[in-house]
JSON list of C-alpha atoms in Angstrom, two decimals:
[
{"chain": "X", "resi": 1, "resn": "ASP", "atom": "CA", "xyz": [-18.51, -92.98, -19.17]},
{"chain": "X", "resi": 2, "resn": "THR", "atom": "CA", "xyz": [-15.70, -91.66, -21.37]},
{"chain": "X", "resi": 3, "resn": "GLY", "atom": "CA", "xyz": [-16.68, -88.01, -21.20]},
{"chain": "X", "resi": 4, "resn": "VAL", "atom": "CA", "xyz": [-15.23, -85.20, -19.11]},
{"chain": "X", "resi": 5, "resn": "SER", "atom": "CA", "xyz": [-16.11, -85.55, -15.44]},
{"chain": "X", "resi": 6, "resn": "GLN", "atom": "CA", "xyz": [-15.98, -83.03, -12.62]},
{"chain": "X", "resi": 7, "resn": "ASP", "atom": "CA", "xyz": [-16.18, -83.39, -8.88]},
{"chain": "X", "resi": 8, "resn": "PRO", "atom": "CA", "xyz": [-17.96, -82.24, -6.83]},
{"chain": "X", "resi": 9, "resn": "ARG", "atom": "CA", "xyz": [-21.05, -81.24, -8.79]},
{"chain": "X", "resi": 10, "resn": "HIS", "atom": "CA", "xyz": [-22.13, -78.79, -6.11]},
{"chain": "X", "resi": 11, "resn": "LYS", "atom": "CA", "xyz": [-20.23, -77.02, -3.38]},
{"chain": "X", "resi": 12, "resn": "ILE", "atom": "CA", "xyz": [-21.60, -74.68, -0.73]},
{"chain": "X", "resi": 13, "resn": "THR", "atom": "CA", "xyz": [-19.05, -72.91, 1.39]},
{"chain": "X", "resi": 14, "resn": "LYS", "atom": "CA", "xyz": [-18.75, -69.96, 3.70]},
{"chain": "X", "resi": 15, "resn": "ARG", "atom": "CA", "xyz": [-16.91, -66.83, 2.75]},
{"chain": "X", "resi": 16, "resn": "GLY", "atom": "CA", "xyz": [-13.22, -67.09, 3.54]},
{"chain": "X", "resi": 17, "resn": "GLN", "atom": "CA", "xyz": [-12.99, -70.87, 3.17]},
{"chain": "X", "resi": 18, "resn": "ASN", "atom": "CA", "xyz": [-10.83, -72.64, 0.60]},
{"chain": "X", "resi": 19, "resn": "VAL", "atom": "CA", "xyz": [-12.34, -74.96, -2.01]},
{"chain": "X", "resi": 20, "resn": "THR", "atom": "CA", "xyz": [-10.84, -77.34, -4.54]},
{"chain": "X", "resi": 21, "resn": "PHE", "atom": "CA", "xyz": [-12.47, -78.77, -7.65]},
{"chain": "X", "resi": 22, "resn": "ARG", "atom": "CA", "xyz": [-11.31, -81.66, -9.78]},
{"chain": "X", "resi": 23, "resn": "CYS", "atom": "CA", "xyz": [-11.62, -82.29, -13.51]},
{"chain": "X", "resi": 24, "resn": "ASP", "atom": "CA", "xyz": [-10.92, -85.55, -15.31]},
{"chain": "X", "resi": 25, "resn": "PRO", "atom": "CA", "xyz": [-10.65, -84.94, -19.06]},
{"chain": "X", "resi": 26, "resn": "ILE", "atom": "CA", "xyz": [-11.13, -87.41, -21.86]},
{"chain": "X", "resi": 27, "resn": "SER", "atom": "CA", "xyz": [-8.09, -89.66, -21.58]},
{"chain": "X", "resi": 28, "resn": "GLU", "atom": "CA", "xyz": [-6.36, -88.94, -24.89]},
{"chain": "X", "resi": 29, "resn": "HIS", "atom": "CA", "xyz": [-6.91, -85.17, -24.75]},
{"chain": "X", "resi": 30, "resn": "ASN", "atom": "CA", "xyz": [-3.80, -83.05, -24.31]},
{"chain": "X", "resi": 31, "resn": "ARG", "atom": "CA", "xyz": [-5.55, -79.72, -23.83]},
{"chain": "X", "resi": 32, "resn": "LEU", "atom": "CA", "xyz": [-7.55, -78.81, -20.73]},
{"chain": "X", "resi": 33, "resn": "TYR", "atom": "CA", "xyz": [-9.43, -75.58, -20.09]},
{"chain": "X", "resi": 34, "resn": "TRP", "atom": "CA", "xyz": [-11.19, -74.06, -17.10]},
{"chain": "X", "resi": 35, "resn": "TYR", "atom": "CA", "xyz": [-14.08, -71.66, -17.63]},
{"chain": "X", "resi": 36, "resn": "ARG", "atom": "CA", "xyz": [-16.39, -69.83, -15.25]},
{"chain": "X", "resi": 37, "resn": "GLN", "atom": "CA", "xyz": [-20.05, -69.27, -16.08]},
{"chain": "X", "resi": 38, "resn": "THR", "atom": "CA", "xyz": [-22.40, -66.97, -14.22]},
{"chain": "X", "resi": 39, "resn": "LEU", "atom": "CA", "xyz": [-26.17, -66.87, -14.67]},
{"chain": "X", "resi": 40, "resn": "GLY", "atom": "CA", "xyz": [-27.20, -65.52, -18.05]},
{"chain": "X", "resi": 41, "resn": "GLN", "atom": "CA", "xyz": [-23.67, -65.34, -19.41]},
{"chain": "X", "resi": 42, "resn": "GLY", "atom": "CA", "xyz": [-21.46, -67.42, -21.63]},
{"chain": "X", "resi": 43, "resn": "PRO", "atom": "CA", "xyz": [-18.50, -69.31, -20.19]},
{"chain": "X", "resi": 44, "resn": "GLU", "atom": "CA", "xyz": [-15.48, -67.09, -19.50]},
{"chain": "X", "resi": 45, "resn": "PHE", "atom": "CA", "xyz": [-11.98, -68.48, -20.02]},
{"chain": "X", "resi": 46, "resn": "LEU", "atom": "CA", "xyz": [-9.89, -68.86, -16.87]},
{"chain": "X", "resi": 47, "resn": "THR", "atom": "CA", "xyz": [-6.84, -70.96, -17.71]},
{"chain": "X", "resi": 48, "resn": "TYR", "atom": "CA", "xyz": [-5.41, -73.50, -20.13]},
{"chain": "X", "resi": 49, "resn": "PHE", "atom": "CA", "xyz": [-3.11, -76.50, -19.85]},
{"chain": "X", "resi": 50, "resn": "GLN", "atom": "CA", "xyz": [-1.30, -78.36, -22.57]},
{"chain": "X", "resi": 51, "resn": "ASN", "atom": "CA", "xyz": [-0.32, -81.64, -20.97]},
{"chain": "X", "resi": 52, "resn": "GLU", "atom": "CA", "xyz": [1.04, -80.58, -17.54]},
{"chain": "X", "resi": 53, "resn": "ALA", "atom": "CA", "xyz": [2.08, -77.07, -18.58]},
{"chain": "X", "resi": 54, "resn": "GLN", "atom": "CA", "xyz": [-0.17, -74.13, -17.68]},
{"chain": "X", "resi": 55, "resn": "LEU", "atom": "CA", "xyz": [0.26, -71.95, -20.73]},
{"chain": "X", "resi": 56, "resn": "GLU", "atom": "CA", "xyz": [-2.23, -69.16, -20.24]},
{"chain": "X", "resi": 57, "resn": "LYS", "atom": "CA", "xyz": [-4.14, -67.54, -17.40]},
{"chain": "X", "resi": 58, "resn": "SER", "atom": "CA", "xyz": [-6.89, -64.99, -17.76]},
{"chain": "X", "resi": 59, "resn": "ARG", "atom": "CA", "xyz": [-6.69, -61.76, -15.81]},
{"chain": "X", "resi": 60, "resn": "LEU", "atom": "CA", "xyz": [-9.96, -63.00, -14.26]},
{"chain": "X", "resi": 61, "resn": "LEU", "atom": "CA", "xyz": [-7.81, -65.49, -12.37]},
{"chain": "X", "resi": 62, "resn": "SER", "atom": "CA", "xyz": [-6.76, -63.53, -9.30]},
{"chain": "X", "resi": 63, "resn": "ASP", "atom": "CA", "xyz": [-3.96, -64.71, -7.04]},
{"chain": "X", "resi": 64, "resn": "ARG", "atom": "CA", "xyz": [-6.58, -66.48, -4.91]},
{"chain": "X", "resi": 65, "resn": "PHE", "atom": "CA", "xyz": [-7.05, -68.96, -7.75]},
{"chain": "X", "resi": 66, "resn": "SER", "atom": "CA", "xyz": [-4.56, -71.67, -8.59]},
{"chain": "X", "resi": 67, "resn": "ALA", "atom": "CA", "xyz": [-4.79, -74.55, -11.01]},
{"chain": "X", "resi": 68, "resn": "GLU", "atom": "CA", "xyz": [-2.64, -77.60, -11.52]},
{"chain": "X", "resi": 69, "resn": "ARG", "atom": "CA", "xyz": [-2.41, -80.55, -13.83]},
{"chain": "X", "resi": 70, "resn": "PRO", "atom": "CA", "xyz": [0.47, -82.45, -12.26]},
{"chain": "X", "resi": 71, "resn": "LYS", "atom": "CA", "xyz": [0.71, -85.49, -14.50]},
{"chain": "X", "resi": 72, "resn": "GLY", "atom": "CA", "xyz": [-0.97, -84.14, -17.57]},
{"chain": "X", "resi": 73, "resn": "SER", "atom": "CA", "xyz": [-4.16, -86.03, -16.77]},
{"chain": "X", "resi": 74, "resn": "PHE", "atom": "CA", "xyz": [-6.64, -84.69, -14.19]},
{"chain": "X", "resi": 75, "resn": "SER", "atom": "CA", "xyz": [-6.60, -81.06, -13.10]},
{"chain": "X", "resi": 76, "resn": "THR", "atom": "CA", "xyz": [-7.52, -79.24, -9.91]},
{"chain": "X", "resi": 77, "resn": "LEU", "atom": "CA", "xyz": [-8.73, -75.68, -9.45]},
{"chain": "X", "resi": 78, "resn": "GLU", "atom": "CA", "xyz": [-8.35, -74.21, -5.97]},
{"chain": "X", "resi": 79, "resn": "ILE", "atom": "CA", "xyz": [-9.92, -71.00, -4.73]},
{"chain": "X", "resi": 80, "resn": "GLN", "atom": "CA", "xyz": [-8.53, -69.61, -1.50]},
{"chain": "X", "resi": 81, "resn": "ARG", "atom": "CA", "xyz": [-10.36, -67.23, 0.82]},
{"chain": "X", "resi": 82, "resn": "THR", "atom": "CA", "xyz": [-13.58, -67.50, -1.19]},
{"chain": "X", "resi": 83, "resn": "GLU", "atom": "CA", "xyz": [-15.71, -64.41, -1.74]},
{"chain": "X", "resi": 84, "resn": "GLN", "atom": "CA", "xyz": [-19.40, -64.16, -2.61]},
{"chain": "X", "resi": 85, "resn": "GLY", "atom": "CA", "xyz": [-18.41, -62.99, -6.09]},
{"chain": "X", "resi": 86, "resn": "ASP", "atom": "CA", "xyz": [-16.80, -66.37, -6.69]},
{"chain": "X", "resi": 87, "resn": "SER", "atom": "CA", "xyz": [-20.25, -68.00, -6.79]},
{"chain": "X", "resi": 88, "resn": "ALA", "atom": "CA", "xyz": [-20.59, -69.44, -10.29]},
{"chain": "X", "resi": 89, "resn": "MET", "atom": "CA", "xyz": [-20.51, -72.62, -12.32]},
{"chain": "X", "resi": 90, "resn": "TYR", "atom": "CA", "xyz": [-16.95, -73.77, -12.96]},
{"chain": "X", "resi": 91, "resn": "LEU", "atom": "CA", "xyz": [-16.67, -75.70, -16.20]},
{"chain": "X", "resi": 92, "resn": "CYS", "atom": "CA", "xyz": [-13.80, -77.84, -17.38]},
{"chain": "X", "resi": 93, "resn": "ALA", "atom": "CA", "xyz": [-13.29, -78.74, -21.03]},
{"chain": "X", "resi": 94, "resn": "SER", "atom": "CA", "xyz": [-10.76, -80.83, -22.91]},
{"chain": "X", "resi": 95, "resn": "SER", "atom": "CA", "xyz": [-9.66, -81.22, -26.50]},
{"chain": "X", "resi": 96, "resn": "GLN", "atom": "CA", "xyz": [-7.00, -82.77, -28.62]},
{"chain": "X", "resi": 97, "resn": "LEU", "atom": "CA", "xyz": [-4.11, -80.80, -30.03]},
{"chain": "X", "resi": 98, "resn": "ALA", "atom": "CA", "xyz": [-4.91, -79.06, -33.32]},
{"chain": "X", "resi": 99, "resn": "PRO", "atom": "CA", "xyz": [-5.20, -80.06, -36.08]},
{"chain": "X", "resi": 100, "resn": "ARG", "atom": "CA", "xyz": [-6.52, -83.38, -34.75]},
{"chain": "X", "resi": 101, "resn": "GLY", "atom": "CA", "xyz": [-9.42, -81.70, -33.04]},
{"chain": "X", "resi": 102, "resn": "ASP", "atom": "CA", "xyz": [-10.68, -78.25, -32.21]},
{"chain": "X", "resi": 103, "resn": "GLU", "atom": "CA", "xyz": [-13.92, -79.22, -30.49]},
{"chain": "X", "resi": 104, "resn": "GLN", "atom": "CA", "xyz": [-13.88, -78.76, -26.74]},
{"chain": "X", "resi": 105, "resn": "PHE", "atom": "CA", "xyz": [-15.83, -81.31, -24.73]},
{"chain": "X", "resi": 106, "resn": "PHE", "atom": "CA", "xyz": [-17.30, -79.89, -21.57]},
{"chain": "X", "resi": 107, "resn": "GLY", "atom": "CA", "xyz": [-17.80, -81.49, -18.21]},
{"chain": "X", "resi": 108, "resn": "PRO", "atom": "CA", "xyz": [-21.03, -81.11, -16.20]},
{"chain": "X", "resi": 109, "resn": "GLY", "atom": "CA", "xyz": [-19.52, -78.33, -14.11]},
{"chain": "X", "resi": 110, "resn": "THR", "atom": "CA", "xyz": [-19.14, -77.63, -10.40]},
{"chain": "X", "resi": 111, "resn": "ARG", "atom": "CA", "xyz": [-21.65, -75.15, -9.05]},
{"chain": "X", "resi": 112, "resn": "LEU", "atom": "CA", "xyz": [-20.09, -73.09, -6.27]},
{"chain": "X", "resi": 113, "resn": "THR", "atom": "CA", "xyz": [-22.19, -71.12, -3.81]},
{"chain": "X", "resi": 114, "resn": "VAL", "atom": "CA", "xyz": [-20.36, -68.87, -1.37]},
{"chain": "X", "resi": 115, "resn": "LEU", "atom": "CA", "xyz": [-22.51, -67.79, 1.58]},
{"chain": "Z", "resi": 1, "resn": "GLY", "atom": "CA", "xyz": [-8.14, -59.76, -27.25]},
{"chain": "Z", "resi": 2, "resn": "GLU", "atom": "CA", "xyz": [-11.12, -61.34, -28.93]},
{"chain": "Z", "resi": 3, "resn": "ASN", "atom": "CA", "xyz": [-14.61, -60.00, -28.25]},
{"chain": "Z", "resi": 4, "resn": "VAL", "atom": "CA", "xyz": [-17.74, -61.85, -29.36]},
{"chain": "Z", "resi": 5, "resn": "GLU", "atom": "CA", "xyz": [-21.16, -60.24, -29.39]},
{"chain": "Z", "resi": 6, "resn": "GLN", "atom": "CA", "xyz": [-24.32, -62.31, -29.77]},
{"chain": "Z", "resi": 7, "resn": "HIS", "atom": "CA", "xyz": [-27.87, -61.24, -30.66]},
{"chain": "Z", "resi": 8, "resn": "PRO", "atom": "CA", "xyz": [-30.64, -61.56, -29.76]},
{"chain": "Z", "resi": 9, "resn": "SER", "atom": "CA", "xyz": [-30.46, -62.42, -26.08]},
{"chain": "Z", "resi": 10, "resn": "THR", "atom": "CA", "xyz": [-33.88, -64.09, -26.22]},
{"chain": "Z", "resi": 11, "resn": "LEU", "atom": "CA", "xyz": [-35.81, -65.53, -29.13]},
{"chain": "Z", "resi": 12, "resn": "SER", "atom": "CA", "xyz": [-39.34, -66.90, -29.13]},
{"chain": "Z", "resi": 13, "resn": "VAL", "atom": "CA", "xyz": [-40.54, -68.83, -32.16]},
{"chain": "Z", "resi": 14, "resn": "GLN", "atom": "CA", "xyz": [-43.55, -70.91, -33.07]},
{"chain": "Z", "resi": 15, "resn": "GLU", "atom": "CA", "xyz": [-42.92, -74.58, -33.66]},
{"chain": "Z", "resi": 16, "resn": "GLY", "atom": "CA", "xyz": [-42.08, -75.11, -37.31]},
{"chain": "Z", "resi": 17, "resn": "ASP", "atom": "CA", "xyz": [-40.71, -71.62, -37.84]},
{"chain": "Z", "resi": 18, "resn": "SER", "atom": "CA", "xyz": [-37.03, -70.75, -38.34]},
{"chain": "Z", "resi": 19, "resn": "ALA", "atom": "CA", "xyz": [-34.68, -69.23, -35.77]},
{"chain": "Z", "resi": 20, "resn": "VAL", "atom": "CA", "xyz": [-31.60, -67.15, -36.56]},
{"chain": "Z", "resi": 21, "resn": "ILE", "atom": "CA", "xyz": [-28.90, -66.13, -34.09]},
{"chain": "Z", "resi": 22, "resn": "LYS", "atom": "CA", "xyz": [-26.11, -63.76, -35.08]},
{"chain": "Z", "resi": 23, "resn": "CYS", "atom": "CA", "xyz": [-22.62, -63.24, -33.70]},
{"chain": "Z", "resi": 24, "resn": "THR", "atom": "CA", "xyz": [-19.84, -60.82, -34.49]},
{"chain": "Z", "resi": 25, "resn": "TYR", "atom": "CA", "xyz": [-16.17, -61.17, -33.55]},
{"chain": "Z", "resi": 26, "resn": "SER", "atom": "CA", "xyz": [-13.29, -58.73, -33.40]},
{"chain": "Z", "resi": 27, "resn": "ASP", "atom": "CA", "xyz": [-10.07, -60.76, -33.89]},
{"chain": "Z", "resi": 28, "resn": "SER", "atom": "CA", "xyz": [-9.36, -61.34, -37.56]},
{"chain": "Z", "resi": 29, "resn": "ALA", "atom": "CA", "xyz": [-7.04, -64.21, -36.57]},
{"chain": "Z", "resi": 30, "resn": "SER", "atom": "CA", "xyz": [-9.99, -66.27, -35.29]},
{"chain": "Z", "resi": 31, "resn": "ASN", "atom": "CA", "xyz": [-10.41, -69.30, -37.51]},
{"chain": "Z", "resi": 32, "resn": "TYR", "atom": "CA", "xyz": [-12.77, -71.66, -35.69]},
{"chain": "Z", "resi": 33, "resn": "PHE", "atom": "CA", "xyz": [-16.38, -70.90, -34.77]},
{"chain": "Z", "resi": 34, "resn": "PRO", "atom": "CA", "xyz": [-18.37, -73.47, -32.80]},
{"chain": "Z", "resi": 35, "resn": "TRP", "atom": "CA", "xyz": [-21.97, -73.28, -31.63]},
{"chain": "Z", "resi": 36, "resn": "TYR", "atom": "CA", "xyz": [-22.95, -74.90, -28.35]},
{"chain": "Z", "resi": 37, "resn": "LYS", "atom": "CA", "xyz": [-26.39, -75.76, -27.01]},
{"chain": "Z", "resi": 38, "resn": "GLN", "atom": "CA", "xyz": [-26.91, -75.76, -23.27]},
{"chain": "Z", "resi": 39, "resn": "GLU", "atom": "CA", "xyz": [-30.09, -77.11, -21.74]},
{"chain": "Z", "resi": 40, "resn": "LEU", "atom": "CA", "xyz": [-31.02, -76.08, -18.23]},
{"chain": "Z", "resi": 41, "resn": "GLY", "atom": "CA", "xyz": [-28.65, -77.63, -15.70]},
{"chain": "Z", "resi": 42, "resn": "LYS", "atom": "CA", "xyz": [-26.63, -79.46, -18.32]},
{"chain": "Z", "resi": 43, "resn": "ARG", "atom": "CA", "xyz": [-23.23, -79.08, -19.90]},
{"chain": "Z", "resi": 44, "resn": "PRO", "atom": "CA", "xyz": [-22.70, -77.14, -23.17]},
{"chain": "Z", "resi": 45, "resn": "GLN", "atom": "CA", "xyz": [-22.72, -79.49, -26.16]},
{"chain": "Z", "resi": 46, "resn": "LEU", "atom": "CA", "xyz": [-21.40, -78.78, -29.62]},
{"chain": "Z", "resi": 47, "resn": "ILE", "atom": "CA", "xyz": [-24.11, -78.73, -32.28]},
{"chain": "Z", "resi": 48, "resn": "ILE", "atom": "CA", "xyz": [-22.20, -77.42, -35.29]},
{"chain": "Z", "resi": 49, "resn": "ASP", "atom": "CA", "xyz": [-18.94, -75.66, -36.07]},
{"chain": "Z", "resi": 50, "resn": "ILE", "atom": "CA", "xyz": [-17.33, -73.91, -39.01]},
{"chain": "Z", "resi": 51, "resn": "ARG", "atom": "CA", "xyz": [-13.78, -73.07, -39.96]},
{"chain": "Z", "resi": 52, "resn": "SER", "atom": "CA", "xyz": [-12.64, -69.89, -41.63]},
{"chain": "Z", "resi": 53, "resn": "ASN", "atom": "CA", "xyz": [-11.95, -71.57, -44.96]},
{"chain": "Z", "resi": 54, "resn": "VAL", "atom": "CA", "xyz": [-15.65, -72.42, -45.35]},
{"chain": "Z", "resi": 55, "resn": "GLY", "atom": "CA", "xyz": [-18.55, -70.04, -45.89]},
{"chain": "Z", "resi": 56, "resn": "GLU", "atom": "CA", "xyz": [-21.44, -72.30, -44.96]},
{"chain": "Z", "resi": 57, "resn": "LYS", "atom": "CA", "xyz": [-22.05, -75.65, -43.32]},
{"chain": "Z", "resi": 58, "resn": "LYS", "atom": "CA", "xyz": [-25.28, -77.56, -42.88]},
{"chain": "Z", "resi": 59, "resn": "ASP", "atom": "CA", "xyz": [-26.31, -80.50, -40.74]},
{"chain": "Z", "resi": 60, "resn": "GLN", "atom": "CA", "xyz": [-29.95, -81.51, -41.12]},
{"chain": "Z", "resi": 61, "resn": "ARG", "atom": "CA", "xyz": [-32.05, -78.67, -39.67]},
{"chain": "Z", "resi": 62, "resn": "ILE", "atom": "CA", "xyz": [-29.04, -76.65, -38.52]},
{"chain": "Z", "resi": 63, "resn": "ALA", "atom": "CA", "xyz": [-26.79, -74.45, -40.64]},
{"chain": "Z", "resi": 64, "resn": "VAL", "atom": "CA", "xyz": [-24.05, -71.95, -39.94]},
{"chain": "Z", "resi": 65, "resn": "THR", "atom": "CA", "xyz": [-22.83, -69.20, -42.24]},
{"chain": "Z", "resi": 66, "resn": "LEU", "atom": "CA", "xyz": [-19.59, -67.23, -41.92]},
{"chain": "Z", "resi": 67, "resn": "ASN", "atom": "CA", "xyz": [-18.67, -63.86, -43.42]},
{"chain": "Z", "resi": 68, "resn": "LYS", "atom": "CA", "xyz": [-14.97, -63.35, -42.74]},
{"chain": "Z", "resi": 69, "resn": "THR", "atom": "CA", "xyz": [-14.87, -59.91, -44.28]},
{"chain": "Z", "resi": 70, "resn": "ALA", "atom": "CA", "xyz": [-17.63, -58.61, -42.05]},
{"chain": "Z", "resi": 71, "resn": "LYS", "atom": "CA", "xyz": [-16.49, -60.79, -39.11]},
{"chain": "Z", "resi": 72, "resn": "HIS", "atom": "CA", "xyz": [-19.87, -62.25, -38.40]},
{"chain": "Z", "resi": 73, "resn": "PHE", "atom": "CA", "xyz": [-21.40, -65.70, -38.36]},
{"chain": "Z", "resi": 74, "resn": "SER", "atom": "CA", "xyz": [-24.92, -66.94, -37.87]},
{"chain": "Z", "resi": 75, "resn": "LEU", "atom": "CA", "xyz": [-26.79, -70.04, -36.73]},
{"chain": "Z", "resi": 76, "resn": "HIS", "atom": "CA", "xyz": [-29.93, -71.02, -38.58]},
{"chain": "Z", "resi": 77, "resn": "ILE", "atom": "CA", "xyz": [-32.40, -73.56, -37.22]},
{"chain": "Z", "resi": 78, "resn": "THR", "atom": "CA", "xyz": [-35.21, -74.56, -39.55]},
{"chain": "Z", "resi": 79, "resn": "GLU", "atom": "CA", "xyz": [-38.48, -76.34, -38.71]},
{"chain": "Z", "resi": 80, "resn": "THR", "atom": "CA", "xyz": [-37.98, -75.68, -35.02]},
{"chain": "Z", "resi": 81, "resn": "GLN", "atom": "CA", "xyz": [-39.24, -78.21, -32.49]},
{"chain": "Z", "resi": 82, "resn": "PRO", "atom": "CA", "xyz": [-39.91, -77.87, -28.75]},
{"chain": "Z", "resi": 83, "resn": "GLU", "atom": "CA", "xyz": [-36.71, -79.81, -28.01]},
{"chain": "Z", "resi": 84, "resn": "ASP", "atom": "CA", "xyz": [-34.74, -77.01, -29.66]},
{"chain": "Z", "resi": 85, "resn": "SER", "atom": "CA", "xyz": [-35.59, -74.86, -26.63]},
{"chain": "Z", "resi": 86, "resn": "ALA", "atom": "CA", "xyz": [-32.29, -74.11, -24.87]},
{"chain": "Z", "resi": 87, "resn": "VAL", "atom": "CA", "xyz": [-29.56, -71.50, -24.56]},
{"chain": "Z", "resi": 88, "resn": "TYR", "atom": "CA", "xyz": [-27.27, -71.30, -27.58]},
{"chain": "Z", "resi": 89, "resn": "PHE", "atom": "CA", "xyz": [-23.74, -69.92, -27.39]},
{"chain": "Z", "resi": 90, "resn": "CYS", "atom": "CA", "xyz": [-21.48, -68.92, -30.23]},
{"chain": "Z", "resi": 91, "resn": "ALA", "atom": "CA", "xyz": [-17.72, -68.86, -29.78]},
{"chain": "Z", "resi": 92, "resn": "ALA", "atom": "CA", "xyz": [-14.59, -67.89, -31.64]},
{"chain": "Z", "resi": 93, "resn": "SER", "atom": "CA", "xyz": [-11.04, -69.16, -31.29]},
{"chain": "Z", "resi": 94, "resn": "VAL", "atom": "CA", "xyz": [-7.62, -69.15, -32.86]},
{"chain": "Z", "resi": 95, "resn": "THR", "atom": "CA", "xyz": [-6.78, -72.82, -33.17]},
{"chain": "Z", "resi": 96, "resn": "ASP", "atom": "CA", "xyz": [-3.15, -72.19, -34.07]},
{"chain": "Z", "resi": 97, "resn": "SER", "atom": "CA", "xyz": [-2.72, -70.56, -30.67]},
{"chain": "Z", "resi": 98, "resn": "TRP", "atom": "CA", "xyz": [-3.95, -71.99, -27.39]},
{"chain": "Z", "resi": 99, "resn": "GLY", "atom": "CA", "xyz": [-7.40, -72.56, -28.81]},
{"chain": "Z", "resi": 100, "resn": "LYS", "atom": "CA", "xyz": [-9.30, -70.94, -25.96]},
{"chain": "Z", "resi": 101, "resn": "PHE", "atom": "CA", "xyz": [-12.88, -70.04, -26.75]},
{"chain": "Z", "resi": 102, "resn": "GLN", "atom": "CA", "xyz": [-14.31, -66.56, -26.43]},
{"chain": "Z", "resi": 103, "resn": "PHE", "atom": "CA", "xyz": [-18.03, -67.10, -25.97]},
{"chain": "Z", "resi": 104, "resn": "GLY", "atom": "CA", "xyz": [-20.94, -64.85, -26.73]},
{"chain": "Z", "resi": 105, "resn": "ALA", "atom": "CA", "xyz": [-23.42, -64.07, -23.96]},
{"chain": "Z", "resi": 106, "resn": "GLY", "atom": "CA", "xyz": [-25.93, -66.62, -25.21]},
{"chain": "Z", "resi": 107, "resn": "THR", "atom": "CA", "xyz": [-29.40, -66.67, -26.74]},
{"chain": "Z", "resi": 108, "resn": "GLN", "atom": "CA", "xyz": [-32.35, -68.18, -24.89]},
{"chain": "Z", "resi": 109, "resn": "VAL", "atom": "CA", "xyz": [-34.50, -69.86, -27.54]},
{"chain": "Z", "resi": 110, "resn": "VAL", "atom": "CA", "xyz": [-38.07, -70.78, -26.65]},
{"chain": "Z", "resi": 111, "resn": "VAL", "atom": "CA", "xyz": [-40.07, -72.84, -29.13]},
{"chain": "Z", "resi": 112, "resn": "THR", "atom": "CA", "xyz": [-43.78, -72.79, -28.41]},
{"chain": "Z", "resi": 113, "resn": "PRO", "atom": "CA", "xyz": [-46.04, -75.57, -29.73]}
]
């Protein structure tokens, strides 16, 4: 499977715990995005990497959230001290650098439930 | 920042009829407008996109139109089929910048046989 993959697909945790999600983009894609999607809403932008550099973070990304892409390949998104409001689907997407490609390819997402 | 509004939020159509979804955007610098289809429990998948130098694009039963002056773009699905039932999202981005997408809230399309 050469598409974007995410792990785990589902995560249930208790409030206050830390969680970490992983995203493996399409191998030749330089750009990697994290989005959050809640029920009945479109994906909301969280952060963006170009290769290993994190170039933009949304104000939605509080200081409890941190993302890395250490070697410019896979990325991790960590949420510390989870809150019930963090419950959502976390989507990862990747694309090539413009003008080679603007389409973002999405992974299947990680559904987080905070109890 | 960019703001994208999408209407309607739900759309019920009879099989064979047409469906139209409309989006407006606020940032005049936006130059790329994709439409994604998301079936229940699945990832969003691109169905069609349009760039700001084009006014209309068609792919079989799906078409998108763009009015840059009015800052709105629309998705048209003709001869709808039950498998067209899904949530559709429009988005806008500035590809010369970081290329992040600003999505609309989505339209739930239900095609009844």
